[in-house]
Tab-separated table of C-alpha atoms in Angstrom:
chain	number	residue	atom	x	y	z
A	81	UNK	CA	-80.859	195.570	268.899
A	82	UNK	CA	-79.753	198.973	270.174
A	83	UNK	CA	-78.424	200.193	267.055
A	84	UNK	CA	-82.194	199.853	264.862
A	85	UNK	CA	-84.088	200.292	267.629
A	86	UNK	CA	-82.718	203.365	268.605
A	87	UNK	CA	-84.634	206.148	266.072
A	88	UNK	CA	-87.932	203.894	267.462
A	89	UNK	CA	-87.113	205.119	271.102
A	90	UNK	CA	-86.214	208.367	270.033
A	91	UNK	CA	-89.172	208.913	267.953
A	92	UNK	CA	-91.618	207.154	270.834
A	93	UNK	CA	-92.930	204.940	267.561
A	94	UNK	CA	-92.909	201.523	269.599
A	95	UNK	CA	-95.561	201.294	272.158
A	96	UNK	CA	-93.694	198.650	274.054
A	97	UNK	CA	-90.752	195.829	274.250
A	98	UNK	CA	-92.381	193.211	271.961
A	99	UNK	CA	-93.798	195.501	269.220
A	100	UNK	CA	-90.312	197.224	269.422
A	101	UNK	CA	-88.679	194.059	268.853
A	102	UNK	CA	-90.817	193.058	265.827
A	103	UNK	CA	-90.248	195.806	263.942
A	104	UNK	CA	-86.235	195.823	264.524
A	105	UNK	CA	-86.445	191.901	263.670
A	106	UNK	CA	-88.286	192.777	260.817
A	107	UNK	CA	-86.429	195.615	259.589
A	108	UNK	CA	-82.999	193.254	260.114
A	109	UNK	CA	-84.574	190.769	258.024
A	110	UNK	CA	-85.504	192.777	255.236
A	111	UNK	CA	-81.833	193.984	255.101
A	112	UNK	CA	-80.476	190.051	254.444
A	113	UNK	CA	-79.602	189.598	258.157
A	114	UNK	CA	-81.084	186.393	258.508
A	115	UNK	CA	-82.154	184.721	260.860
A	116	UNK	CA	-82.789	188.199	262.597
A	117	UNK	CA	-82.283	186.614	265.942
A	118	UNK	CA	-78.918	185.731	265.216
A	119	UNK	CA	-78.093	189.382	264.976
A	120	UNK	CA	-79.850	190.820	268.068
A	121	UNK	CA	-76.784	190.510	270.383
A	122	UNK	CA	-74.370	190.725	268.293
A	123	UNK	CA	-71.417	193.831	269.260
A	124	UNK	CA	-70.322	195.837	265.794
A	125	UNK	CA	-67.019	194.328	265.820
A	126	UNK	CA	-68.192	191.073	265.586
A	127	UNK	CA	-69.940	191.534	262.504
A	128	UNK	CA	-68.287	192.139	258.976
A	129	UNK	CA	-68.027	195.615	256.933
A	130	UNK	CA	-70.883	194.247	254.766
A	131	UNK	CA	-73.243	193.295	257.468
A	132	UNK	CA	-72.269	196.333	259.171
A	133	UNK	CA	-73.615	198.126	256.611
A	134	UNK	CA	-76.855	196.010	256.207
A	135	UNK	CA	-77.637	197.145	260.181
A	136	UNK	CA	-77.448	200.726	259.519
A	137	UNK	CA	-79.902	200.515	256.418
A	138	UNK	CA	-81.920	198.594	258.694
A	139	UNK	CA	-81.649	201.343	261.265
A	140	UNK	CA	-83.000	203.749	258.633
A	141	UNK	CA	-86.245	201.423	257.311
A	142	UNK	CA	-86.844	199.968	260.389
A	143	UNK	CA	-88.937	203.665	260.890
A	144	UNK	CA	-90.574	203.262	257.203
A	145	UNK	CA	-89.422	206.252	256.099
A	146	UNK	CA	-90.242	207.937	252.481
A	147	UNK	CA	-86.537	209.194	251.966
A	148	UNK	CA	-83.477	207.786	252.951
A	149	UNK	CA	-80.310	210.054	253.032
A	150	UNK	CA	-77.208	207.488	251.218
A	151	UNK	CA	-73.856	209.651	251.910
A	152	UNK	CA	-71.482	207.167	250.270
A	153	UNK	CA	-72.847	204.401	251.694
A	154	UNK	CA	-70.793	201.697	249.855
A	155	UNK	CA	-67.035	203.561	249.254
A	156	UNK	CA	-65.573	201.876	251.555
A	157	UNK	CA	-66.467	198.239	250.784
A	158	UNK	CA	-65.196	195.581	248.373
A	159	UNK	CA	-66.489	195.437	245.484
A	160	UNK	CA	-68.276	192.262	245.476
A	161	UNK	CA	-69.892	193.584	248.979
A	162	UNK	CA	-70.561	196.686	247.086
A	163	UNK	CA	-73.041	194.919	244.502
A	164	UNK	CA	-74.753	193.135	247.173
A	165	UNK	CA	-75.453	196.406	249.057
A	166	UNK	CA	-76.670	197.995	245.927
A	167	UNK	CA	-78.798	195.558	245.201
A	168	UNK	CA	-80.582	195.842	248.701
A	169	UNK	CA	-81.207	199.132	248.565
A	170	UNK	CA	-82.601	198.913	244.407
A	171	UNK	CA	-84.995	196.188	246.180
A	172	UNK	CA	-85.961	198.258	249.142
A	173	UNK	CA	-86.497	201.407	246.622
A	174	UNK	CA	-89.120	198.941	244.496
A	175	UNK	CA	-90.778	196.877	247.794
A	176	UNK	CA	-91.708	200.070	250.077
A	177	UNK	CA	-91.283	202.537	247.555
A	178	UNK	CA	-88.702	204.569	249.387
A	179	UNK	CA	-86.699	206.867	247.209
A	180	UNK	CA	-82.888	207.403	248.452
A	181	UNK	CA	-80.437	210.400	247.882
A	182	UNK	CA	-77.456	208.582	247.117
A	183	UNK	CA	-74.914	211.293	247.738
A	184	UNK	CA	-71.007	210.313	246.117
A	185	UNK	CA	-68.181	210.711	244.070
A	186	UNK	CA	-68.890	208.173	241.796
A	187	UNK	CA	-70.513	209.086	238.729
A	188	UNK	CA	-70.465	205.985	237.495
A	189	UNK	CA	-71.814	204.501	240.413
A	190	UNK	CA	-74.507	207.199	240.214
A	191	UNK	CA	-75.423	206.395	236.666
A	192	UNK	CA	-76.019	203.232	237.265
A	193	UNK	CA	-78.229	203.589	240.435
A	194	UNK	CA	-80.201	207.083	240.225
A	195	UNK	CA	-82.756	208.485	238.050
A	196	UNK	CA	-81.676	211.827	238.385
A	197	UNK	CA	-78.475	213.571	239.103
A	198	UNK	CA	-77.226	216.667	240.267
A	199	UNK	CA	-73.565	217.637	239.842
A	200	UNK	CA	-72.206	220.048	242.806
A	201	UNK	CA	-69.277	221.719	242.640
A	202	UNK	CA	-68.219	223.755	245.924
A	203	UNK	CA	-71.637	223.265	247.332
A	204	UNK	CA	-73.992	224.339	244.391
A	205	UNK	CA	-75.997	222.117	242.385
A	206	UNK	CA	-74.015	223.307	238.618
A	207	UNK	CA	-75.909	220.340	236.795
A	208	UNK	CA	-79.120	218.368	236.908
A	209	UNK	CA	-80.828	215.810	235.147
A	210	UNK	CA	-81.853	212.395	234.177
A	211	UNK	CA	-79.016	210.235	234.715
A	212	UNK	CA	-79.102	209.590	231.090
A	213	UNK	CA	-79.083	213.213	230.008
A	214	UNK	CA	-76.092	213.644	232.834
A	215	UNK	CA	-74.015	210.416	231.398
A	216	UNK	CA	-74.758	211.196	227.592
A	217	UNK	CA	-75.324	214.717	226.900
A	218	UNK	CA	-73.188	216.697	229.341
A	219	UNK	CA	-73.579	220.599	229.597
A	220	UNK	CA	-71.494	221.656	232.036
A	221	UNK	CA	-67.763	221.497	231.637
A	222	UNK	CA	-66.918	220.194	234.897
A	223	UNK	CA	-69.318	217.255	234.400
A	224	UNK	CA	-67.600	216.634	230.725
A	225	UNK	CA	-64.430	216.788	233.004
A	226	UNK	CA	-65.900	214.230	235.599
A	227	UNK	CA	-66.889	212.000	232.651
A	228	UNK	CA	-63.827	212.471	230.672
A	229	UNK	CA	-61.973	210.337	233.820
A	230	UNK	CA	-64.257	207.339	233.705
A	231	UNK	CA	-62.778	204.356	232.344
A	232	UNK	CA	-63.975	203.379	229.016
A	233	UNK	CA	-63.779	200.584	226.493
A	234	UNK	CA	-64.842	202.499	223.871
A	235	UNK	CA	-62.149	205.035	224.638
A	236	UNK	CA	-58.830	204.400	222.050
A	237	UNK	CA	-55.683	202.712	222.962
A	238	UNK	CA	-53.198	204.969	224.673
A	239	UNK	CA	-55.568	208.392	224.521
A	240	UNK	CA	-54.560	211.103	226.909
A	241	UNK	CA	-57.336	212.486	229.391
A	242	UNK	CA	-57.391	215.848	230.118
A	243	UNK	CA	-57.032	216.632	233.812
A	244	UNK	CA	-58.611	219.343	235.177
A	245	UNK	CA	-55.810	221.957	236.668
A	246	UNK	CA	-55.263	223.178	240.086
A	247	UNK	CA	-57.018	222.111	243.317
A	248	UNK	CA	-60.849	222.387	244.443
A	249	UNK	CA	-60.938	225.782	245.805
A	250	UNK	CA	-61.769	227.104	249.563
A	251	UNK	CA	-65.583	226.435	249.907
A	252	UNK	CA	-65.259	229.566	252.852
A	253	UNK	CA	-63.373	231.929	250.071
A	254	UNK	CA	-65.223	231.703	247.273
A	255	UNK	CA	-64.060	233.305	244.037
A	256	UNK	CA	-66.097	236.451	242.336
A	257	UNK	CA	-67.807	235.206	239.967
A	258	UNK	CA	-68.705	231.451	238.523
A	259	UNK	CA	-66.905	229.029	240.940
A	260	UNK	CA	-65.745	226.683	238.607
A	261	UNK	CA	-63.735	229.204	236.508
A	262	UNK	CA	-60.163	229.222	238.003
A	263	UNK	CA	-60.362	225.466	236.775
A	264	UNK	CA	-62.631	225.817	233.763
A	265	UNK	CA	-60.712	225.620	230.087
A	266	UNK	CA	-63.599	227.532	229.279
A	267	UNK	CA	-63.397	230.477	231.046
A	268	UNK	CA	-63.357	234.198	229.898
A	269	UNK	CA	-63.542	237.237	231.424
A	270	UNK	CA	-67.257	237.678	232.105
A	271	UNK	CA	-66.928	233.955	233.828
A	272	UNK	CA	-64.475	236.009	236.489
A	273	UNK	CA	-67.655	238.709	237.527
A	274	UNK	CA	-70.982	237.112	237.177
A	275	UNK	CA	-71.791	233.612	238.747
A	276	UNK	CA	-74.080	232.007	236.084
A	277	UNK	CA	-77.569	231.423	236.832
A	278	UNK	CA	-78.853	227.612	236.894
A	279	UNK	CA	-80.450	227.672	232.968
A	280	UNK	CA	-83.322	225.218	232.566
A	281	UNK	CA	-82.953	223.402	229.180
A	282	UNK	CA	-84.912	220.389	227.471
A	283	UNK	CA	-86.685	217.777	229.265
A	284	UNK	CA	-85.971	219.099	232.540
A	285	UNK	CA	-81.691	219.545	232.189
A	286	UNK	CA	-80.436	222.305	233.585
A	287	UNK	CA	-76.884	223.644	233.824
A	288	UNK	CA	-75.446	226.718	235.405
A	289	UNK	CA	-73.053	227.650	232.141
């Protein structure tokens, strides 16, 4: 109860006790904790990693909000609790029309759950588009990298992916210069002086290369 009613108190949107309980009931049950009751009194560690996860969306909707901020929000669960999570949160996005910014390392997982996406690489946005144009039509060269790492039936027995080299650089020390370079089998020497500009191409893609 503390948990998703907590943003209520701290926003002053409950005018008292039983309207404040409604809407946390309500907000529990819409996130597959049902009966809601059962889950009122219930102490974190008595619930499981998938449930745990259902209160904390329920903490976020339980306000109605128009945007809901997803920083990996199923990494760290099974997979089979993964797809039920999912699920929730494609229903939610379709019931109350709340759009989510599903922030992860996935791009698979992002393909199959976003519209759009934006590829970031040292804390710039160095890709963006549909999630089809992202998946199928790559422009950047560390999104063809990300891709080339996905597992893939289609991909030939015993074929050799190309790793990127070296480490993610120093996000505080950033190089002159495109950021991606010191990685980038692409690179030349103009990629070493001038960071490229984020180039809008068709139907809304854009890539910084």
């Amino acid at each position: 109860l503390e948990i998703v009613s907590e943003a209520l108190d701290v926003q002053r949107l409950a005018r008292d006790p039983a309207e404040r309980n409604t809407r946390v009931e309500r907000a529990l049950e819409e996130a597959g904790l049902r009966p809601p009751v059962a889950y009122l009194e219930r102490y974190p560690h008595e619930l499981s990693g998938g449930q745990r996860q259902r209160v904390a969306i329920a903490a976020a909707m339980v306000l109605d909000p128009e945007i809901v901020i997803a920083d990996e929000p199923v990494s760290m669960l099974d997979v089979s609790i993964r797809a039920g999570i999912l699920r929730l949160m494609l229903d939610l996005r379709e019931r109350h029309g709340v759009a989510f910014l599903f922030i992860t390392h996935d791009l698979a997982l992002a393909w199959a759950f976003a519209d759009r996406i934006a590829v970031m690489y040292l804390g710039r946005i160095i890709e963006i588009g549909s999630a089809e144009q992202i998946v199928r039509a790559p422009r950047h060269p560390y999104t063809r990298a990300l891709l080339a790492v996905l597992p893939s039936r289609s991909a030939p027995r015993g074929r050799r992916r190309e790793l990127l080299a070296g480490e993610v650089g120093d996000a505080s020390r950033l190089p002159a210069g495109c950021r991606f370079a010191p990685r980038c089998p692409l690179a030349f020497n103009r990629c070493g002086t001038e960071e490229p500009p984020l180039i809008q191409l068709e139907n809304g893609q854009a890539s910084a290369c």
